[in-house]
Short mmCIF file of C-alpha atoms in Angstrom, two decimals:
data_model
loop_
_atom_site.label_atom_id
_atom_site.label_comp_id
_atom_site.label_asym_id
_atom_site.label_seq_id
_atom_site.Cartn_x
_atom_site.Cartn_y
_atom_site.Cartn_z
CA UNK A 15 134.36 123.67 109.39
CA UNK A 16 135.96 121.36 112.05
CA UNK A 17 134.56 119.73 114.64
CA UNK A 18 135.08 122.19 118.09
CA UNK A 19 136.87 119.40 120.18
CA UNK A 20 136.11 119.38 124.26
CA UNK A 21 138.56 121.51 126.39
CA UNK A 22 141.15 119.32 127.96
CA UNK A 23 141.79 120.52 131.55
CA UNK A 24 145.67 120.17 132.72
CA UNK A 25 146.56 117.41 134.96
CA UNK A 26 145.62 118.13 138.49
CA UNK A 27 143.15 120.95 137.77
CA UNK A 28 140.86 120.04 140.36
CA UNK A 29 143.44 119.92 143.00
CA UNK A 30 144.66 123.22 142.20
CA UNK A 31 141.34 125.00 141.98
CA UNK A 32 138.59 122.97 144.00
CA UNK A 33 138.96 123.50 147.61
CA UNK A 34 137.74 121.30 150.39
CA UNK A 35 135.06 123.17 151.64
CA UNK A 36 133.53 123.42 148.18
CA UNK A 37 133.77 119.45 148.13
CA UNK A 38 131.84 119.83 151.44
CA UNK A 39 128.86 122.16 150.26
CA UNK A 40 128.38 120.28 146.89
CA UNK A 41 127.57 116.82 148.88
CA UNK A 42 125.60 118.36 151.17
CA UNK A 43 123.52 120.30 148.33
CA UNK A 44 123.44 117.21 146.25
CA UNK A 45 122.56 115.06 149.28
CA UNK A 46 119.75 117.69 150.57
CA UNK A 47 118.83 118.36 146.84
CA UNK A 48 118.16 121.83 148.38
CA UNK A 49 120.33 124.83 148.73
CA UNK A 50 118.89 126.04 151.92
CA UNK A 51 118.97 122.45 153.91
CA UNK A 52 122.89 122.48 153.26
CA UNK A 53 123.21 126.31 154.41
CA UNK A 54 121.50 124.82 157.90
CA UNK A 55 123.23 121.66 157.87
CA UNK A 56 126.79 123.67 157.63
CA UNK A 57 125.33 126.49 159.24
CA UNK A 58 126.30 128.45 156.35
CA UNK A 59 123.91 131.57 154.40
CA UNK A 60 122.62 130.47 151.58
CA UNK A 61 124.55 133.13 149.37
CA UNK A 62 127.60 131.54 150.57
CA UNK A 63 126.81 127.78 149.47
CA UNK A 64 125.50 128.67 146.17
CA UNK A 65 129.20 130.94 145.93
CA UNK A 66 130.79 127.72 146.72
CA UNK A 67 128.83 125.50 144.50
CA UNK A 68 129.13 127.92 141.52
CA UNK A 69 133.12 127.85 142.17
CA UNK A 70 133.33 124.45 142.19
CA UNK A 71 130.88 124.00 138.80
CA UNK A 72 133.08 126.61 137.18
CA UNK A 73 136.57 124.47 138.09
CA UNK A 74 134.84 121.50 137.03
CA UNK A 75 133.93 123.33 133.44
CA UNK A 76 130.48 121.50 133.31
CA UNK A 77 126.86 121.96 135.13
CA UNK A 78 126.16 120.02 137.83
CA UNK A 79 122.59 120.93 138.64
CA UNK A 80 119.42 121.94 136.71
CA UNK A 81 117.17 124.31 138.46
CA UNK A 82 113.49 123.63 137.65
CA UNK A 83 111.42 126.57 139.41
CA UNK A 84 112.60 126.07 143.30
CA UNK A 85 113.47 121.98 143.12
CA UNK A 86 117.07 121.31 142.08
CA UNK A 87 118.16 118.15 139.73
CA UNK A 88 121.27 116.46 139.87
CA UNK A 89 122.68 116.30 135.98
CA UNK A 90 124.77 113.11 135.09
CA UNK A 91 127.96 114.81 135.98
CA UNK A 92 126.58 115.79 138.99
CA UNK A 93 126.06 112.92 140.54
CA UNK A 94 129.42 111.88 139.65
CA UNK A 95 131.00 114.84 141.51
CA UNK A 96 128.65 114.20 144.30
CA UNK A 97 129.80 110.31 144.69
CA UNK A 98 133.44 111.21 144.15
CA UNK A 99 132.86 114.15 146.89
CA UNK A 100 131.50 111.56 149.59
CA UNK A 101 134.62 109.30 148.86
CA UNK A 102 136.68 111.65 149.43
CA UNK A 103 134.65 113.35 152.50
CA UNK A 104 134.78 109.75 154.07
CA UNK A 105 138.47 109.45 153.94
CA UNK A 106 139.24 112.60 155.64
CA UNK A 107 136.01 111.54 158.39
CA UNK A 108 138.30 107.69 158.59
CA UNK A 109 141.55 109.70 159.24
CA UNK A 110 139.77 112.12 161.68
CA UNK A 111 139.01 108.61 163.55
CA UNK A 112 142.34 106.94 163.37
CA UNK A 113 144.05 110.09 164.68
CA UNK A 114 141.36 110.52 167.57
CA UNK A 115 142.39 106.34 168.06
CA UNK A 116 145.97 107.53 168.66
CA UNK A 117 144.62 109.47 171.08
CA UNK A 118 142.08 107.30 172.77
CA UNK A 119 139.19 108.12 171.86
CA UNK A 120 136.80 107.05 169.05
CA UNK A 121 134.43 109.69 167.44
CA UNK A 122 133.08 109.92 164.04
CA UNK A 123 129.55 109.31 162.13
CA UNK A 124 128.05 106.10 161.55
CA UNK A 125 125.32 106.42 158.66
CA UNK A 126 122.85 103.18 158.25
CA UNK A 127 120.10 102.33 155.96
CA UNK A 128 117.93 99.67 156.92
CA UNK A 129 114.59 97.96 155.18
CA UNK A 130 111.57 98.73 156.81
CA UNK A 131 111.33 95.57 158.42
CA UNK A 132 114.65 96.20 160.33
CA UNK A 133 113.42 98.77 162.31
CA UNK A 134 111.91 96.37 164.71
CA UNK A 135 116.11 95.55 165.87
CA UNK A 136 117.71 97.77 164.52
CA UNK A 137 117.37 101.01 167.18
CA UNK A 138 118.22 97.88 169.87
CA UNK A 139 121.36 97.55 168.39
CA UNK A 140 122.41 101.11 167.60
CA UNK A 141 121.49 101.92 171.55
CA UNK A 142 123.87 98.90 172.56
CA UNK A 143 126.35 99.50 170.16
CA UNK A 144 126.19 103.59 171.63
CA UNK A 145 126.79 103.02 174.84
CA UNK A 146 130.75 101.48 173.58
CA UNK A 147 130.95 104.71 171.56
CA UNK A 148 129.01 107.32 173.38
CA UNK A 149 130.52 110.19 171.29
CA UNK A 150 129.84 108.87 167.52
CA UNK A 151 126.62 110.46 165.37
CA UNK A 152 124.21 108.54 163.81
CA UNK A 153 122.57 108.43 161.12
CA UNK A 154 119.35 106.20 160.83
CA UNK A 155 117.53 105.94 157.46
CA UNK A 156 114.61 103.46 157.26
CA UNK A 157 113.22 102.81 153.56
CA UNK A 158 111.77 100.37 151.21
CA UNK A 159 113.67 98.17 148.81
CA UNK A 160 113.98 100.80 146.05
CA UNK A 161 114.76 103.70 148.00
CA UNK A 162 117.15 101.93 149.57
CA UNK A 163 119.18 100.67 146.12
CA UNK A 164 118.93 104.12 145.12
CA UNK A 165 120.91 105.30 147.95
CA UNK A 166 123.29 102.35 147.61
CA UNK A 167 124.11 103.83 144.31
CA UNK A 168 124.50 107.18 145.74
CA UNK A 169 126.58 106.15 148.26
CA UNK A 170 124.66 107.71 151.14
CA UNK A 171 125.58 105.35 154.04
CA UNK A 172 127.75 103.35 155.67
CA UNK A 173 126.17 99.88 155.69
CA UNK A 174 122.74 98.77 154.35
CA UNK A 175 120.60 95.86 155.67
CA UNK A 176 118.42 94.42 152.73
CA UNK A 177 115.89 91.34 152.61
CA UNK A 178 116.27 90.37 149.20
CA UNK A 179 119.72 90.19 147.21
CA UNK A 180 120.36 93.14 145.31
CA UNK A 181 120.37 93.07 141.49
CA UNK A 182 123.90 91.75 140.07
CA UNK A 183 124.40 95.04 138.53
CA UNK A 184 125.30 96.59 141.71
CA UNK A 185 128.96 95.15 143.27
CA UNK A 186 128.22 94.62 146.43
CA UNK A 187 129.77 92.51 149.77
CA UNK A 188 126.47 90.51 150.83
CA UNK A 189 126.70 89.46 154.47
CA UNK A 190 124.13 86.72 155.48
CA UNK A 191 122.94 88.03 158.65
CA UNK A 192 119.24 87.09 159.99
CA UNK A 193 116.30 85.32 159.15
CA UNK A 194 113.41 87.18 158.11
CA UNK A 195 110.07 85.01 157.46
CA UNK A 196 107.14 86.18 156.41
CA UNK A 197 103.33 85.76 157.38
CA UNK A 198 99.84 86.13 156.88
CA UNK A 199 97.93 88.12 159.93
CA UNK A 200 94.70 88.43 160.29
CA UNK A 201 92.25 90.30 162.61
CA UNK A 202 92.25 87.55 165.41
CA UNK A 203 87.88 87.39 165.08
CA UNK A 204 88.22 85.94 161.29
CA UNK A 205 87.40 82.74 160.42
CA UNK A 206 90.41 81.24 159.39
CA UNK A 207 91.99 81.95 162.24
CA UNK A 208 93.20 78.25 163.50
CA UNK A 209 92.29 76.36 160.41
CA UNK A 210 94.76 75.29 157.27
CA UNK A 211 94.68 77.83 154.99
CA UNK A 212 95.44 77.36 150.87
CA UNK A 213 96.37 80.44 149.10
CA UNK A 214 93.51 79.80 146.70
CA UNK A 215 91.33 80.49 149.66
CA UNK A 216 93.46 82.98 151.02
CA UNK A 217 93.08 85.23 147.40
CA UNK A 218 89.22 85.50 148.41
CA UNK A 219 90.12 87.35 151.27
CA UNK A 220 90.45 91.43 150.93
CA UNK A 221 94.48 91.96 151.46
CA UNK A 222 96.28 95.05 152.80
CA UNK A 223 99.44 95.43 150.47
CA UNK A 224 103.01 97.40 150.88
CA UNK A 225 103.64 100.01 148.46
CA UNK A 226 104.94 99.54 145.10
CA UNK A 227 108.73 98.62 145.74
CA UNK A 228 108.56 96.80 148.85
CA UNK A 229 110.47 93.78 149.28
CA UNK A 230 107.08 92.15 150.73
CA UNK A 231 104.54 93.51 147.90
CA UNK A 232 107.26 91.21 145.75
CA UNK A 233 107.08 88.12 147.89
CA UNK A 234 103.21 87.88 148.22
CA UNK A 235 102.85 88.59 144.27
CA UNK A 236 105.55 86.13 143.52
CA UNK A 237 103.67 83.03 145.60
CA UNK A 238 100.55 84.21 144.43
CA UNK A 239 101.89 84.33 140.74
CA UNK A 240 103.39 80.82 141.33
CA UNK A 241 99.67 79.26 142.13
CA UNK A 242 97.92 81.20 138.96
CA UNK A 243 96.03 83.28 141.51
CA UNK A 244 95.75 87.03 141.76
CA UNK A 245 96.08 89.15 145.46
CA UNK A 246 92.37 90.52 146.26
CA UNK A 247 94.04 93.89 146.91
CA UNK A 248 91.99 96.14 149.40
CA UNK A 249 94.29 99.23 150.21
CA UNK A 250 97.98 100.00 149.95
CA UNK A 251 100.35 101.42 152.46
CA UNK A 252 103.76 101.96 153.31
CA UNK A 253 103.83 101.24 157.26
CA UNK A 254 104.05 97.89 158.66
CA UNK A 255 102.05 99.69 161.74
CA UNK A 256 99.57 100.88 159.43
CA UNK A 257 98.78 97.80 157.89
CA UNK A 258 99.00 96.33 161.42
CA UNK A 259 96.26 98.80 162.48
CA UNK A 260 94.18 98.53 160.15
CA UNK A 261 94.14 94.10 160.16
CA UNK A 262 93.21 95.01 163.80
CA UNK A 263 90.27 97.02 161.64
CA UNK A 264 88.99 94.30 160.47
CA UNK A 265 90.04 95.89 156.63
CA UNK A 266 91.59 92.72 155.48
CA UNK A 267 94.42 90.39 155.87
CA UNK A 268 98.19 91.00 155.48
CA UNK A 269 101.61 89.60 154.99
CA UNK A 270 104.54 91.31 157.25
CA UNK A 271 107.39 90.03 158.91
CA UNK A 272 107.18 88.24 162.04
CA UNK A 273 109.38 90.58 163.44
CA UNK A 274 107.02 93.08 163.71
CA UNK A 275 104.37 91.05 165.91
CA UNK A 276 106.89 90.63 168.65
CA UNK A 277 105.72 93.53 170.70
CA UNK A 278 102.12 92.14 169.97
CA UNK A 279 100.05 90.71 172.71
CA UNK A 280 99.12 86.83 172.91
CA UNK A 281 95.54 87.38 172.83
CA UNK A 282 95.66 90.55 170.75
CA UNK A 283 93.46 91.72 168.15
CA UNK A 284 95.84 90.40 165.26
CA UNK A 285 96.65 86.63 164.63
CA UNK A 286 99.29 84.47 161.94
CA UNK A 287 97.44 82.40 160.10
CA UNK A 288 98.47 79.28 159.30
CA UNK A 289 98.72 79.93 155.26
CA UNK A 290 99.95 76.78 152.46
CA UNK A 291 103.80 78.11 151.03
CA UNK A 292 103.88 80.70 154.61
CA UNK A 293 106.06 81.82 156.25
CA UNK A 294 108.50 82.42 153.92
CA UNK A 295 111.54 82.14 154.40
CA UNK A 296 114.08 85.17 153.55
CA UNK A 297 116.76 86.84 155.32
CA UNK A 298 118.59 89.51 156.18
CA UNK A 299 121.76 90.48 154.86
CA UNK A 300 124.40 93.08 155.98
CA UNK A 301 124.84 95.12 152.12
CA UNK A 302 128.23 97.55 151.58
CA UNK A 303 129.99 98.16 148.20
CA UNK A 304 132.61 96.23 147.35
CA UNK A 305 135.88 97.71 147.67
CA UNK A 306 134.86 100.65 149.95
CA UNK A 307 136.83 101.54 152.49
CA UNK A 308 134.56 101.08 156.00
CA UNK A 309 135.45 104.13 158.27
CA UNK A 310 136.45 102.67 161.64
CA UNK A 311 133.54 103.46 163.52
CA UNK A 312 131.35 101.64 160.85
CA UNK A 313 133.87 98.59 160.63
CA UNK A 314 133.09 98.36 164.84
CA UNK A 315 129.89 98.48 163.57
CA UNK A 316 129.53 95.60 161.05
CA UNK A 317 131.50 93.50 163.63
CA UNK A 318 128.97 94.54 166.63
CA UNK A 319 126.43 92.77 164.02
CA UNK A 320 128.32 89.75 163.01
CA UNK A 321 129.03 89.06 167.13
CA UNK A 322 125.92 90.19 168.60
CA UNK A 323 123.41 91.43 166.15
CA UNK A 324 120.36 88.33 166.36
CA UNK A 325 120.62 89.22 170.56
CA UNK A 326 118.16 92.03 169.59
CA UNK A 327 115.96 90.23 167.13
CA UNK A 328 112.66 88.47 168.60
CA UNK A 329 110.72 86.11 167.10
#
């Protein structure tokens, strides 16, 4: 017996029998990875999505979700429709903006992803950069390293800012954009508060780590690593103001970025130490994929940065 071969569909299929608002309601779903946050979302029923997600599956010929008791799962195709559906989502969103330019005014959504260490500037800058372009949306997504590639390769947002340089595999424009260093705090009643510190006396101390996937976590292993010596880790969390709260605790000491001690008091409860190989020194850089077409609104955007950006960074 023959090998069944794989239906070919006719050229232009899709165009013919997927309709725009299906396109719609399968990103949302996909982005939501829930049925009834994309019936809100378009304020839609939740019969009707799942109508217009089951259309589109059926033009498409393949599945493009598994349903595993009440969580949804993207399947390989999926995700492919979903990427393709933001693409072209985003070009009809960047015509919607040049046409409202021919007539004066300049609307639209503005989606950003930030590290967590961004979030110290990065509200500064959207509230400047709002009050040019009162009527845009925005989007604000704050995240750790990983969570943040992941929705780099999802195409979620509009423009990313990342501390380290994201893995080669992913073609990406890298914009050098800030610095970022890195230091050791301490509560500001410990002992090595004021003294020279060596990291071989530093791994004695109890240390409050970021969460598997930070950006950080990575840089204090790595300099750590580098000397032979192991990080005398106490607890792990994911918030900068956690950790912050809890050196003020007396828990243990802690490696953030300077950013976030700018709205901390001289004579505080937290102190930098002064640590051998610290601060380190990384950066921030300004991450979109290469080749995607910026909608206006987010090409204002990554211009506002490039101009004006480090006016809302303290340290």
């Amino acid at each position: 017996m023959s090998e069944q071969q794989p239906i070919q569909q006719p050229k232009n299929f899709l165009i013919r029998h997927a309709s725009l608002r299906q396109i719609q309601v399968f990103e949302s779903v996909a982005r939501n990875l829930s049925f009834t946050k994309a019936a809100e979302e378009l304020y839609l029923t939740q019969p009707t999505v799942s109508s217009q997600v089951k259309s589109l599956a059926e033009a498409i010929g393949m599945p493009l979700y598994e349903q595993v008791g009440r969580k949804i799962f993207l399947t390989e195709i999926g995700e492919e429709v979903a990427c393709s559906c933001r693409d072209v989502i985003n070009q009809f969103s960047n015509l919607e903006m040049k046409l409202d330019d021919y007539r004066g005014m300049t609307r639209g959504r503005l989606r950003v992803a930030v590290m967590t260490t961004a979030k110290y500037f990065m509200p500064l800058a959207l509230g400047n950069f709002s009050k040019k372009y009162p009527d845009i949306d925005l989007d604000l997504t704050i995240a750790n390293r990983n969570t943040l590639l992941h929705r780099i390769k999802r195409n979620l947002d509009d423009i990313y800012i990342l501390g380290q340089i994201p893995p080669s595999d992913l073609d990406l424009e890298v914009i050098p954009f800030a610095p970022n260093p890195l230091v050791i705090i301490a509560n500001s009643q410990n002992e090595l508060v004021g003294k020279k510190v060596t990291l071989k006396r530093l791994s004695k101390e109890p240390f409050i780590m970021r969460e598997e996937g930070s950006g950080i976590r990575s840089a204090v292993e790595n300099a750590f690593e580098a000397k032979g010596l192991k990080v005398n880790e106490r607890l792990t969390l994911k918030s900068n103001e956690a950790i912050k709260h809890c050196v003020a605790g007396d828990l243990g000491v802690a490696c953030v970025s300077k950013h976030a001690l700018y709205l901390e008091k001289e004579h505080g409860p937290i102190s930098e130490l002064d640590v051998e190989g610290f601060p380190i020194q990384k950066q921030w850089n300004i991450v979109y994929p290469r080749g995607k077409e910026l909608s206006i609104i987010a090409q204002e955007f990554l211009n506002f940065l490039r101009k004006s950006g480090e006016e809302f960074i303290h340290l």
